[in-house]
GROMACS .gro file of C-alpha atoms in nm:
model
  475
    1MET     CA    1   1.497 -16.307   1.011
    2SER     CA    2   1.666 -16.028   0.816
    3PRO     CA    3   1.462 -15.861   0.538
    4THR     CA    4   1.533 -16.000   0.194
    5ILE     CA    5   1.400 -15.913  -0.149
    6PRO     CA    6   1.439 -16.148  -0.448
    7SER     CA    7   1.674 -15.976  -0.694
    8THR     CA    8   1.412 -15.969  -0.971
    9MET     CA    9   1.149 -15.818  -0.740
   10ASP     CA   10   1.310 -15.503  -0.606
   11ARG     CA   11   1.089 -15.286  -0.834
   12PRO     CA   12   0.779 -15.499  -0.902
   13HIS     CA   13   0.459 -15.385  -1.072
   14PHE     CA   14   0.137 -15.562  -0.960
   15ILE     CA   15  -0.162 -15.584  -1.195
   16GLY     CA   16  -0.473 -15.604  -0.977
   17ILE     CA   17  -0.282 -15.492  -0.668
   18GLY     CA   18  -0.601 -15.440  -0.468
   19GLY     CA   19  -0.685 -15.811  -0.460
   20ALA     CA   20  -0.657 -15.996  -0.130
   21GLY     CA   21  -0.368 -16.220  -0.233
   22MET     CA   22  -0.187 -15.963  -0.447
   23SER     CA   23  -0.203 -15.680  -0.193
   24GLY     CA   24  -0.056 -15.901   0.080
   25ILE     CA   25   0.252 -15.982  -0.123
   26ALA     CA   26   0.289 -15.617  -0.224
   27LYS     CA   27   0.272 -15.513   0.142
   28ILE     CA   28   0.544 -15.757   0.248
   29LEU     CA   29   0.772 -15.649  -0.036
   30ALA     CA   30   0.718 -15.283   0.056
   31GLN     CA   31   0.791 -15.360   0.422
   32ARG     CA   32   1.114 -15.528   0.312
   33GLY     CA   33   1.219 -15.216   0.123
   34ALA     CA   34   1.118 -15.287  -0.237
   35LYS     CA   35   0.996 -15.005  -0.462
   36VAL     CA   36   0.647 -15.140  -0.528
   37ALA     CA   37   0.394 -15.011  -0.779
   38GLY     CA   38   0.070 -15.141  -0.920
   39SER     CA   39  -0.273 -15.079  -1.064
   40ASP     CA   40  -0.628 -15.180  -0.986
   41ALA     CA   41  -0.967 -15.139  -1.148
   42LYS     CA   42  -1.101 -14.917  -0.868
   43ASP     CA   43  -0.984 -14.731  -0.561
   44SER     CA   44  -1.033 -14.893  -0.221
   45GLU     CA   45  -0.928 -14.901   0.143
   46THR     CA   46  -0.669 -15.159   0.041
   47ALA     CA   47  -0.520 -14.918  -0.213
   48GLU     CA   48  -0.500 -14.648   0.053
   49ALA     CA   49  -0.328 -14.886   0.294
   50LEU     CA   50  -0.072 -14.967   0.025
   51ARG     CA   51  -0.012 -14.599  -0.046
   52ALA     CA   52   0.055 -14.548   0.326
   53LEU     CA   53   0.344 -14.794   0.285
   54GLY     CA   54   0.486 -14.594  -0.005
   55VAL     CA   55   0.337 -14.809  -0.282
   56ALA     CA   56   0.246 -14.622  -0.603
   57VAL     CA   57  -0.110 -14.735  -0.679
   58ARG     CA   58  -0.280 -14.618  -0.999
   59ILE     CA   59  -0.646 -14.669  -1.080
   60GLY     CA   60  -0.741 -14.827  -1.411
   61HIS     CA   61  -0.536 -15.050  -1.639
   62ASP     CA   62  -0.314 -14.865  -1.886
   63ALA     CA   63   0.021 -14.951  -2.045
   64ARG     CA   64   0.148 -14.612  -1.929
   65HIS     CA   65   0.117 -14.726  -1.567
   66LEU     CA   66   0.407 -14.970  -1.614
   67ALA     CA   67   0.720 -14.786  -1.501
   68ALA     CA   68   1.029 -14.789  -1.721
   69ASP     CA   69   1.240 -14.937  -1.440
   70ALA     CA   70   1.002 -15.219  -1.343
   71THR     CA   71   1.199 -15.541  -1.284
   72CYS     CA   72   0.896 -15.772  -1.307
   73VAL     CA   73   0.519 -15.775  -1.342
   74VAL     CA   74   0.323 -15.977  -1.087
   75VAL     CA   75  -0.012 -16.126  -1.192
   76SER     CA   76  -0.275 -16.360  -1.054
   77SER     CA   77  -0.476 -16.616  -1.249
   78ALA     CA   78  -0.758 -16.359  -1.271
   79ILE     CA   79  -0.557 -16.129  -1.502
   80ARG     CA   80  -0.654 -16.180  -1.864
   81ALA     CA   81  -0.403 -16.198  -2.148
   82GLU     CA   82  -0.542 -15.885  -2.315
   83ASN     CA   83  -0.466 -15.664  -2.012
   84PRO     CA   84  -0.277 -15.363  -2.157
   85GLU     CA   85  -0.012 -15.362  -1.882
   86LEU     CA   86   0.055 -15.733  -1.934
   87ALA     CA   87   0.082 -15.675  -2.308
   88ALA     CA   88   0.326 -15.388  -2.247
   89ALA     CA   89   0.540 -15.613  -2.027
   90ALA     CA   90   0.560 -15.869  -2.309
   91GLU     CA   91   0.658 -15.602  -2.562
   92ARG     CA   92   0.933 -15.469  -2.336
   93GLY     CA   93   1.064 -15.808  -2.227
   94ILE     CA   94   0.982 -15.754  -1.860
   95PRO     CA   95   0.953 -16.088  -1.673
   96VAL     CA   96   0.600 -16.186  -1.568
   97VAL     CA   97   0.577 -16.356  -1.227
   98HIS     CA   98   0.269 -16.538  -1.100
   99ARG     CA   99   0.148 -16.439  -0.754
  100SER     CA  100   0.227 -16.786  -0.618
  101ASP     CA  101   0.589 -16.770  -0.739
  102ALA     CA  102   0.629 -16.432  -0.572
  103LEU     CA  103   0.492 -16.568  -0.245
  104ALA     CA  104   0.712 -16.876  -0.266
  105ALA     CA  105   1.016 -16.650  -0.309
  106LEU     CA  106   0.918 -16.451  -0.001
  107MET     CA  107   0.901 -16.773   0.203
  108ASP     CA  108   1.259 -16.871   0.119
  109GLY     CA  109   1.474 -16.888   0.432
  110THR     CA  110   1.173 -16.918   0.668
  111ARG     CA  111   0.982 -17.196   0.844
  112PRO     CA  112   0.662 -17.192   0.638
  113ILE     CA  113   0.318 -17.310   0.746
  114ALA     CA  114   0.094 -17.350   0.441
  115VAL     CA  115  -0.281 -17.377   0.501
  116ALA     CA  116  -0.479 -17.562   0.234
  117GLY     CA  117  -0.830 -17.696   0.186
  118THR     CA  118  -1.146 -17.618  -0.005
  119HIS     CA  119  -1.280 -17.410   0.285
  120GLY     CA  120  -1.145 -17.240   0.595
  121LYS     CA  121  -0.799 -17.137   0.474
  122THR     CA  122  -0.831 -16.769   0.555
  123THR     CA  123  -0.972 -16.829   0.903
  124THR     CA  124  -0.710 -17.088   0.999
  125THR     CA  125  -0.421 -16.883   0.861
  126SER     CA  126  -0.552 -16.585   1.056
  127MET     CA  127  -0.582 -16.784   1.377
  128LEU     CA  128  -0.219 -16.888   1.346
  129ALA     CA  129  -0.101 -16.537   1.264
  130VAL     CA  130  -0.283 -16.384   1.561
  131SER     CA  131  -0.187 -16.650   1.816
  132LEU     CA  132   0.181 -16.668   1.715
  133THR     CA  133   0.198 -16.289   1.723
  134ALA     CA  134   0.040 -16.285   2.069
  135LEU     CA  135   0.315 -16.522   2.185
  136GLY     CA  136   0.580 -16.275   2.070
  137LEU     CA  137   0.703 -16.486   1.775
  138ASP     CA  138   0.640 -16.205   1.521
  139PRO     CA  139   0.560 -16.430   1.224
  140SER     CA  140   0.533 -16.311   0.867
  141TYR     CA  141   0.195 -16.388   0.716
  142ALA     CA  142  -0.005 -16.357   0.396
  143ILE     CA  143  -0.380 -16.400   0.432
  144GLY     CA  144  -0.667 -16.386   0.185
  145GLY     CA  145  -0.864 -16.148   0.407
  146ASP     CA  146  -0.812 -15.864   0.654
  147LEU     CA  147  -0.784 -15.945   1.023
  148ASP     CA  148  -1.010 -15.756   1.263
  149ALA     CA  149  -0.687 -15.693   1.455
  150PRO     CA  150  -0.439 -15.562   1.350
  151GLY     CA  151  -0.652 -15.492   1.042
  152SER     CA  152  -0.418 -15.619   0.775
  153ASN     CA  153  -0.388 -15.921   0.549
  154ALA     CA  154  -0.008 -15.936   0.551
  155HIS     CA  155   0.297 -15.858   0.758
  156HIS     CA  156   0.673 -15.893   0.730
  157GLY     CA  157   0.779 -16.020   1.070
  158GLY     CA  158   1.111 -16.047   1.244
  159GLY     CA  159   1.052 -16.410   1.341
  160GLU     CA  160   1.141 -16.723   1.148
  161ILE     CA  161   0.785 -16.847   1.087
  162PHE     CA  162   0.586 -16.758   0.773
  163VAL     CA  163   0.214 -16.844   0.767
  164ALA     CA  164   0.039 -16.841   0.430
  165GLU     CA  165  -0.272 -16.963   0.254
  166ALA     CA  166  -0.206 -17.230  -0.007
  167ASP     CA  167  -0.457 -17.190  -0.289
  168GLU     CA  168  -0.562 -17.502  -0.474
  169SER     CA  169  -0.795 -17.322  -0.718
  170ASP     CA  170  -0.530 -17.289  -0.992
  171ARG     CA  171  -0.283 -17.546  -0.852
  172SER     CA  172  -0.057 -17.264  -0.738
  173PHE     CA  173  -0.005 -17.435  -0.402
  174HIS     CA  174   0.231 -17.671  -0.583
  175LYS     CA  175   0.488 -17.389  -0.571
  176TYR     CA  176   0.535 -17.400  -0.192
  177ALA     CA  177   0.762 -17.620   0.020
  178PRO     CA  178   0.620 -17.593   0.374
  179GLU     CA  179   0.766 -17.731   0.693
  180VAL     CA  180   0.409 -17.777   0.817
  181ALA     CA  181   0.103 -17.807   0.595
  182ILE     CA  182  -0.260 -17.802   0.703
  183ILE     CA  183  -0.533 -17.961   0.491
  184LEU     CA  184  -0.874 -17.880   0.634
  185ASN     CA  185  -1.093 -18.053   0.377
  186VAL     CA  186  -1.090 -18.180   0.020
  187GLU     CA  187  -1.397 -18.119  -0.199
  188LEU     CA  188  -1.470 -18.057  -0.565
  189ASP     CA  189  -1.472 -17.687  -0.649
  190HIS     CA  190  -1.313 -17.452  -0.904
  191HIS     CA  191  -1.483 -17.633  -1.189
  192ALA     CA  192  -1.303 -17.436  -1.457
  193ASN     CA  193  -0.977 -17.605  -1.347
  194TYR     CA  194  -1.086 -17.942  -1.207
  195ALA     CA  195  -1.316 -18.187  -1.383
  196SER     CA  196  -1.335 -18.457  -1.116
  197MET     CA  197  -1.247 -18.555  -0.760
  198ASP     CA  198  -0.961 -18.765  -0.899
  199GLU     CA  199  -0.801 -18.447  -1.033
  200ILE     CA  200  -0.854 -18.280  -0.695
  201TYR     CA  201  -0.691 -18.570  -0.511
  202ASP     CA  202  -0.397 -18.575  -0.753
  203SER     CA  203  -0.346 -18.202  -0.699
  204PHE     CA  204  -0.353 -18.230  -0.320
  205GLU     CA  205  -0.118 -18.530  -0.331
  206THR     CA  206   0.130 -18.318  -0.525
  207PHE     CA  207   0.099 -18.049  -0.256
  208VAL     CA  208   0.162 -18.301   0.023
  209GLY     CA  209   0.465 -18.426  -0.167
  210ARG     CA  210   0.609 -18.074  -0.144
  211ILE     CA  211   0.629 -18.083   0.237
  212ARG     CA  212   0.991 -18.066   0.350
  213PRO     CA  213   1.151 -18.395   0.461
  214GLY     CA  214   1.077 -18.446   0.829
  215GLY     CA  215   0.788 -18.200   0.806
  216THR     CA  216   0.431 -18.242   0.927
  217LEU     CA  217   0.093 -18.273   0.761
  218VAL     CA  218  -0.201 -18.170   0.980
  219ILE     CA  219  -0.521 -18.307   0.826
  220SER     CA  220  -0.885 -18.358   0.920
  221ALA     CA  221  -0.983 -18.696   1.060
  222ASP     CA  222  -1.352 -18.628   0.996
  223GLN     CA  223  -1.402 -18.485   0.648
  224PRO     CA  224  -1.440 -18.767   0.392
  225GLY     CA  225  -1.218 -18.613   0.124
  226ALA     CA  226  -0.940 -18.550   0.376
  227VAL     CA  227  -0.970 -18.905   0.510
  228GLU     CA  228  -0.935 -19.042   0.156
  229LEU     CA  229  -0.634 -18.819   0.091
  230THR     CA  230  -0.470 -18.939   0.413
  231SER     CA  231  -0.496 -19.297   0.293
  232ARG     CA  232  -0.324 -19.197  -0.032
  233VAL     CA  233  -0.026 -19.021   0.130
  234ARG     CA  234   0.036 -19.251   0.427
  235ASP     CA  235   0.340 -19.408   0.264
  236ILE     CA  236   0.528 -19.088   0.181
  237GLY     CA  237   0.867 -19.124   0.347
  238GLY     CA  238   0.982 -18.869   0.602
  239LEU     CA  239   0.633 -18.729   0.652
  240ASN     CA  240   0.472 -18.691   0.994
  241ILE     CA  241   0.091 -18.702   0.977
  242VAL     CA  242  -0.123 -18.556   1.256
  243THR     CA  243  -0.498 -18.609   1.223
  244VAL     CA  244  -0.738 -18.372   1.400
  245GLY     CA  245  -1.112 -18.385   1.459
  246GLU     CA  246  -1.391 -18.549   1.654
  247SER     CA  247  -1.330 -18.902   1.527
  248GLU     CA  248  -1.220 -19.155   1.788
  249GLY     CA  249  -0.893 -19.225   1.609
  250ALA     CA  250  -0.786 -18.861   1.569
  251ASP     CA  251  -0.436 -18.785   1.699
  252LEU     CA  252  -0.563 -18.454   1.839
  253ARG     CA  253  -0.925 -18.529   1.927
  254ILE     CA  254  -1.199 -18.276   1.987
  255THR     CA  255  -1.413 -18.407   2.271
  256LYS     CA  256  -1.654 -18.117   2.318
  257ILE     CA  257  -1.769 -17.799   2.144
  258ASN     CA  258  -2.002 -17.571   2.338
  259GLN     CA  259  -2.142 -17.280   2.142
  260ARG     CA  260  -2.219 -16.977   2.355
  261GLY     CA  261  -2.378 -16.708   2.141
  262LEU     CA  262  -2.111 -16.581   1.903
  263THR     CA  263  -1.826 -16.775   2.070
  264SER     CA  264  -1.738 -17.141   2.125
  265GLU     CA  265  -1.562 -17.331   2.402
  266VAL     CA  266  -1.354 -17.618   2.267
  267THR     CA  267  -1.209 -17.913   2.458
  268VAL     CA  268  -0.941 -18.137   2.306
  269LEU     CA  269  -0.765 -18.451   2.424
  270LEU     CA  270  -0.390 -18.395   2.399
  271ASP     CA  271  -0.133 -18.643   2.531
  272GLY     CA  272  -0.391 -18.795   2.763
  273ARG     CA  273  -0.500 -18.460   2.909
  274MET     CA  274  -0.799 -18.239   2.843
  275LEU     CA  275  -0.729 -17.886   2.722
  276THR     CA  276  -1.010 -17.630   2.698
  277PHE     CA  277  -0.993 -17.293   2.522
  278THR     CA  278  -1.222 -17.029   2.373
  279VAL     CA  279  -1.276 -16.949   2.006
  280SER     CA  280  -1.423 -16.604   1.956
  281VAL     CA  281  -1.634 -16.700   1.653
  282PRO     CA  282  -1.934 -16.934   1.648
  283GLY     CA  283  -1.977 -17.265   1.474
  284ARG     CA  284  -1.834 -17.615   1.473
  285HIS     CA  285  -1.629 -17.554   1.157
  286TYR     CA  286  -1.445 -17.262   1.318
  287ALA     CA  287  -1.369 -17.480   1.620
  288HIS     CA  288  -1.214 -17.736   1.386
  289ASN     CA  289  -1.008 -17.461   1.220
  290ALA     CA  290  -0.875 -17.357   1.561
  291VAL     CA  291  -0.773 -17.712   1.652
  292ALA     CA  292  -0.591 -17.750   1.319
  293ALA     CA  293  -0.406 -17.426   1.395
  294LEU     CA  294  -0.322 -17.561   1.741
  295ALA     CA  295  -0.178 -17.880   1.592
  296ALA     CA  296   0.033 -17.687   1.341
  297GLY     CA  297   0.177 -17.461   1.609
  298ILE     CA  298   0.263 -17.762   1.823
  299ALA     CA  299   0.440 -17.919   1.524
  300LEU     CA  300   0.665 -17.611   1.510
  301GLY     CA  301   0.751 -17.650   1.878
  302THR     CA  302   0.512 -17.400   2.036
  303PRO     CA  303   0.388 -17.513   2.381
  304ALA     CA  304   0.030 -17.635   2.348
  305ARG     CA  305  -0.117 -17.456   2.649
  306ASN     CA  306   0.044 -17.126   2.555
  307LEU     CA  307  -0.088 -17.156   2.202
  308ALA     CA  308  -0.438 -17.254   2.318
  309SER     CA  309  -0.455 -16.945   2.536
  310ALA     CA  310  -0.324 -16.726   2.254
  311LEU     CA  311  -0.592 -16.857   2.015
  312ALA     CA  312  -0.846 -16.672   2.229
  313LYS     CA  313  -0.688 -16.347   2.102
  314TYR     CA  314  -0.833 -16.418   1.758
  315THR     CA  315  -1.137 -16.197   1.702
  316GLY     CA  316  -1.218 -16.280   1.344
  317VAL     CA  317  -1.148 -16.195   0.982
  318ARG     CA  318  -1.341 -15.945   0.782
  319ARG     CA  319  -1.617 -16.115   0.583
  320ARG     CA  320  -1.602 -16.436   0.791
  321LEU     CA  321  -1.921 -16.400   0.999
  322GLN     CA  322  -1.820 -16.040   1.065
  323LEU     CA  323  -2.067 -15.834   1.265
  324LYS     CA  324  -2.121 -15.516   1.064
  325GLY     CA  325  -2.346 -15.350   1.319
  326GLU     CA  326  -2.696 -15.331   1.465
  327ALA     CA  327  -2.988 -15.099   1.393
  328ALA     CA  328  -3.354 -15.114   1.497
  329GLY     CA  329  -3.277 -15.428   1.697
  330VAL     CA  330  -3.147 -15.609   1.386
  331GLN     CA  331  -2.790 -15.738   1.362
  332VAL     CA  332  -2.623 -15.744   1.020
  333ILE     CA  333  -2.346 -16.001   0.968
  334ASP     CA  334  -2.129 -16.050   0.660
  335SER     CA  335  -2.029 -16.394   0.529
  336TYR     CA  336  -1.785 -16.480   0.249
  337ALA     CA  337  -1.948 -16.825   0.206
  338HIS     CA  338  -2.007 -16.909  -0.159
  339HIS     CA  339  -1.975 -17.289  -0.174
  340PRO     CA  340  -2.270 -17.497  -0.042
  341THR     CA  341  -2.059 -17.652   0.235
  342GLU     CA  342  -1.951 -17.307   0.354
  343MET     CA  343  -2.305 -17.174   0.328
  344THR     CA  344  -2.441 -17.461   0.535
  345ALA     CA  345  -2.170 -17.424   0.799
  346ASP     CA  346  -2.222 -17.049   0.841
  347LEU     CA  347  -2.600 -17.078   0.849
  348GLU     CA  348  -2.583 -17.354   1.109
  349ALA     CA  349  -2.345 -17.141   1.316
  350ILE     CA  350  -2.573 -16.837   1.298
  351LYS     CA  351  -2.882 -17.043   1.377
  352GLY     CA  352  -2.696 -17.179   1.679
  353ALA     CA  353  -2.597 -16.828   1.785
  354VAL     CA  354  -2.959 -16.714   1.768
  355GLY     CA  355  -3.064 -17.007   1.982
  356GLY     CA  356  -2.789 -16.947   2.238
  357SER     CA  357  -2.787 -16.568   2.239
  358SER     CA  358  -2.791 -16.366   2.558
  359ARG     CA  359  -2.967 -16.076   2.381
  360PRO     CA  360  -3.313 -16.049   2.541
  361GLU     CA  361  -3.478 -15.964   2.210
  362VAL     CA  362  -3.337 -16.278   2.044
  363GLY     CA  363  -3.549 -16.580   2.114
  364GLY     CA  364  -3.775 -16.835   1.958
  365GLY     CA  365  -3.933 -16.574   1.733
  366SER     CA  366  -3.604 -16.450   1.590
  367ARG     CA  367  -3.519 -16.518   1.228
  368VAL     CA  368  -3.213 -16.544   1.007
  369LEU     CA  369  -3.259 -16.351   0.682
  370VAL     CA  370  -3.006 -16.403   0.401
  371VAL     CA  371  -2.908 -16.187   0.106
  372PHE     CA  372  -2.715 -16.429  -0.116
  373GLN     CA  373  -2.509 -16.340  -0.422
  374PRO     CA  374  -2.391 -16.645  -0.622
  375HIS     CA  375  -2.025 -16.630  -0.725
  376LEU     CA  376  -1.919 -16.750  -1.072
  377PHE     CA  377  -2.132 -16.898  -1.348
  378SER     CA  378  -1.933 -17.224  -1.349
  379ARG     CA  379  -1.982 -17.277  -0.976
  380THR     CA  380  -2.354 -17.205  -1.007
  381ARG     CA  381  -2.384 -17.449  -1.296
  382GLU     CA  382  -2.224 -17.730  -1.096
  383LEU     CA  383  -2.346 -17.650  -0.743
  384GLY     CA  384  -2.653 -17.429  -0.784
  385VAL     CA  385  -2.891 -17.699  -0.661
  386GLU     CA  386  -2.684 -17.751  -0.346
  387MET     CA  387  -2.669 -17.373  -0.291
  388GLY     CA  388  -3.048 -17.359  -0.302
  389GLN     CA  389  -3.075 -17.649  -0.059
  390ALA     CA  390  -2.838 -17.472   0.181
  391LEU     CA  391  -3.060 -17.163   0.179
  392ALA     CA  392  -3.341 -17.377   0.321
  393LEU     CA  393  -3.163 -17.335   0.657
  394ALA     CA  394  -3.250 -16.964   0.657
  395ASP     CA  395  -3.590 -16.835   0.757
  396ALA     CA  396  -3.605 -16.624   0.441
  397SER     CA  397  -3.362 -16.545   0.160
  398VAL     CA  398  -3.324 -16.297  -0.123
  399VAL     CA  399  -3.102 -16.414  -0.412
  400LEU     CA  400  -2.918 -16.166  -0.636
  401ASP     CA  401  -2.786 -16.216  -0.986
  402ILE     CA  402  -2.463 -16.409  -1.031
  403TYR     CA  403  -2.143 -16.215  -0.962
  404PRO     CA  404  -1.926 -16.302  -1.266
  405ALA     CA  405  -1.580 -16.211  -1.128
  406ARG     CA  406  -1.334 -16.334  -1.391
  407GLU     CA  407  -1.587 -16.536  -1.596
  408ASP     CA  408  -1.799 -16.467  -1.900
  409PRO     CA  409  -2.169 -16.564  -1.879
  410ILE     CA  410  -2.266 -16.923  -1.952
  411PRO     CA  411  -2.587 -16.950  -2.159
  412GLY     CA  412  -2.879 -17.069  -1.949
  413ILE     CA  413  -2.701 -17.036  -1.614
  414THR     CA  414  -2.872 -16.782  -1.389
  415SER     CA  415  -2.979 -16.745  -1.026
  416ALA     CA  416  -3.304 -16.915  -1.124
  417LEU     CA  417  -3.123 -17.248  -1.082
  418ILE     CA  418  -3.071 -17.167  -0.713
  419ILE     CA  419  -3.420 -17.023  -0.666
  420ASP     CA  420  -3.583 -17.336  -0.808
  421ALA     CA  421  -3.376 -17.567  -0.589
  422ALA     CA  422  -3.441 -17.359  -0.277
  423THR     CA  423  -3.814 -17.354  -0.346
  424ALA     CA  424  -3.815 -17.732  -0.398
  425ALA     CA  425  -3.640 -17.768  -0.059
  426GLY     CA  426  -3.918 -17.571   0.109
  427ALA     CA  427  -3.724 -17.245   0.146
  428ASP     CA  428  -3.885 -16.902   0.165
  429VAL     CA  429  -3.683 -16.744  -0.116
  430THR     CA  430  -3.728 -16.459  -0.361
  431THR     CA  431  -3.509 -16.302  -0.628
  432GLU     CA  432  -3.399 -15.941  -0.669
  433HIS     CA  433  -3.215 -15.831  -0.983
  434ASP     CA  434  -3.154 -15.475  -0.860
  435LYS     CA  435  -2.884 -15.486  -0.592
  436ASP     CA  436  -2.953 -15.122  -0.503
  437ALA     CA  437  -3.306 -15.217  -0.395
  438ILE     CA  438  -3.187 -15.460  -0.126
  439PRO     CA  439  -3.172 -15.213   0.168
  440ASP     CA  440  -3.541 -15.129   0.116
  441VAL     CA  441  -3.631 -15.496   0.067
  442ILE     CA  442  -3.462 -15.601   0.391
  443ALA     CA  443  -3.600 -15.303   0.584
  444GLY     CA  444  -3.944 -15.423   0.486
  445MET     CA  445  -3.874 -15.777   0.605
  446ALA     CA  446  -3.664 -15.746   0.921
  447LYS     CA  447  -3.806 -15.726   1.274
  448PRO     CA  448  -3.628 -15.655   1.606
  449GLY     CA  449  -3.425 -15.960   1.707
  450ASP     CA  450  -3.362 -16.080   1.350
  451LEU     CA  451  -3.015 -16.139   1.208
  452VAL     CA  452  -2.945 -16.042   0.848
  453LEU     CA  453  -2.665 -16.230   0.671
  454THR     CA  454  -2.511 -16.084   0.354
  455MET     CA  455  -2.352 -16.388   0.191
  456GLY     CA  456  -2.122 -16.441  -0.107
  457ALA     CA  457  -1.772 -16.375  -0.240
  458GLY     CA  458  -1.865 -16.079  -0.461
  459ASP     CA  459  -1.967 -15.722  -0.386
  460VAL     CA  460  -2.267 -15.825  -0.173
  461THR     CA  461  -2.044 -15.723   0.118
  462ASP     CA  462  -2.108 -15.358   0.025
  463LEU     CA  463  -2.473 -15.393   0.124
  464GLY     CA  464  -2.422 -15.434   0.501
  465PRO     CA  465  -2.369 -15.064   0.583
  466LEU     CA  466  -2.650 -14.963   0.346
  467ILE     CA  467  -2.893 -15.204   0.513
  468LEU     CA  468  -2.797 -15.069   0.855
  469SER     CA  469  -2.846 -14.712   0.741
  470ARG     CA  470  -3.188 -14.792   0.597
  471LEU     CA  471  -3.296 -14.973   0.916
  472GLU     CA  472  -3.176 -14.678   1.124
  473SER     CA  473  -3.365 -14.427   0.913
  474GLN     CA  474  -3.698 -14.603   0.958
  475ASN     CA  475  -3.657 -14.655   1.332
   0.00000   0.00000   0.00000
């Protein structure tokens, strides 16, 4: 596929260019030859990676950062109307482009795979990107997280396939027209934009209706919301539906998942034959993600056995049960989980890894300790009780204050909602309002053989290296 740049995006300016979704699009445009610029609230490794591609990244938001020759301004739903660069664009008549429209433009002329669902999008997109790359297909991809290898969230490839996450949070996935779509699960989340499951179903139905004629929908045969959605879209003409999962009626059926420490061995029934392959991350939910990726690759014509072997090349995504290191016999793992379903899945996976570990110091006396940072006031208001119940799976938890991200505080909504629910569920849970105190708190709790899980979608991820350093210093 020859490099192309939409005519209005040859000199784009990104507001919030350091974000996972925004930086990926900026990278692809830069790799295609666009003169890309942008700003972000703080400097980061992502900003440095963009600068290495020739992108002009400025720190802080200021109208003066918007170049005179900018052809458009790219924003995400997180950018507020009062942003000075956005206001300057309006004053100067510079077109404002939503991130999803920019991504949709980049997918023109390709064979897109769009990965949707309430959970698991980043992992599944990454699995496809890694396996298709390993097969020499050189796909383009845009992922909401950095791969362990090659260490990037985006790439402009020379092949015809484009793999991208399809975000339902703000309905922006309605902008895409994929040849193959994956829907991993359908649950109520993003409460600022969806008031009910009916609204969620309507939104996902619209997404399915965007699949190209003759295209394929890969969807879970096990998750209740996905099963309901399948029943609603069965009659869409020209749509091939492939169900995947452990249910008897699944078109691509998982017959066995064996967890072996921090990996899993997965067996599927495909065209009457058993196919077994390795997934290099633990947990049943990651095995399901891998099988969905397998089904999508098959739908694009990739040989199943080749793709299954290539999936073993996937080594993980940063912040998705990412091992940050070990000190004083304690492993520290980082998890992006922030919805109760994700929290439960990751905790079950880690508990299974402890039980099946080959590490001699990990045994029946080993514990899983969690540092959890709730993400968004609205999510905590709606799902705080379920978050607390999920923490009951840990041996002990410390809960931080709510990370607000793009939201203003909601009166009466604090981490206490989670603490109370966790306590009622029998969890050993405490609260800590001072994030800087966490390394000392964990150093006082952890024993050799324990696993510490930093969990949440905010800046709790920064604590992993600090915890390791504190553990090392007391050893």
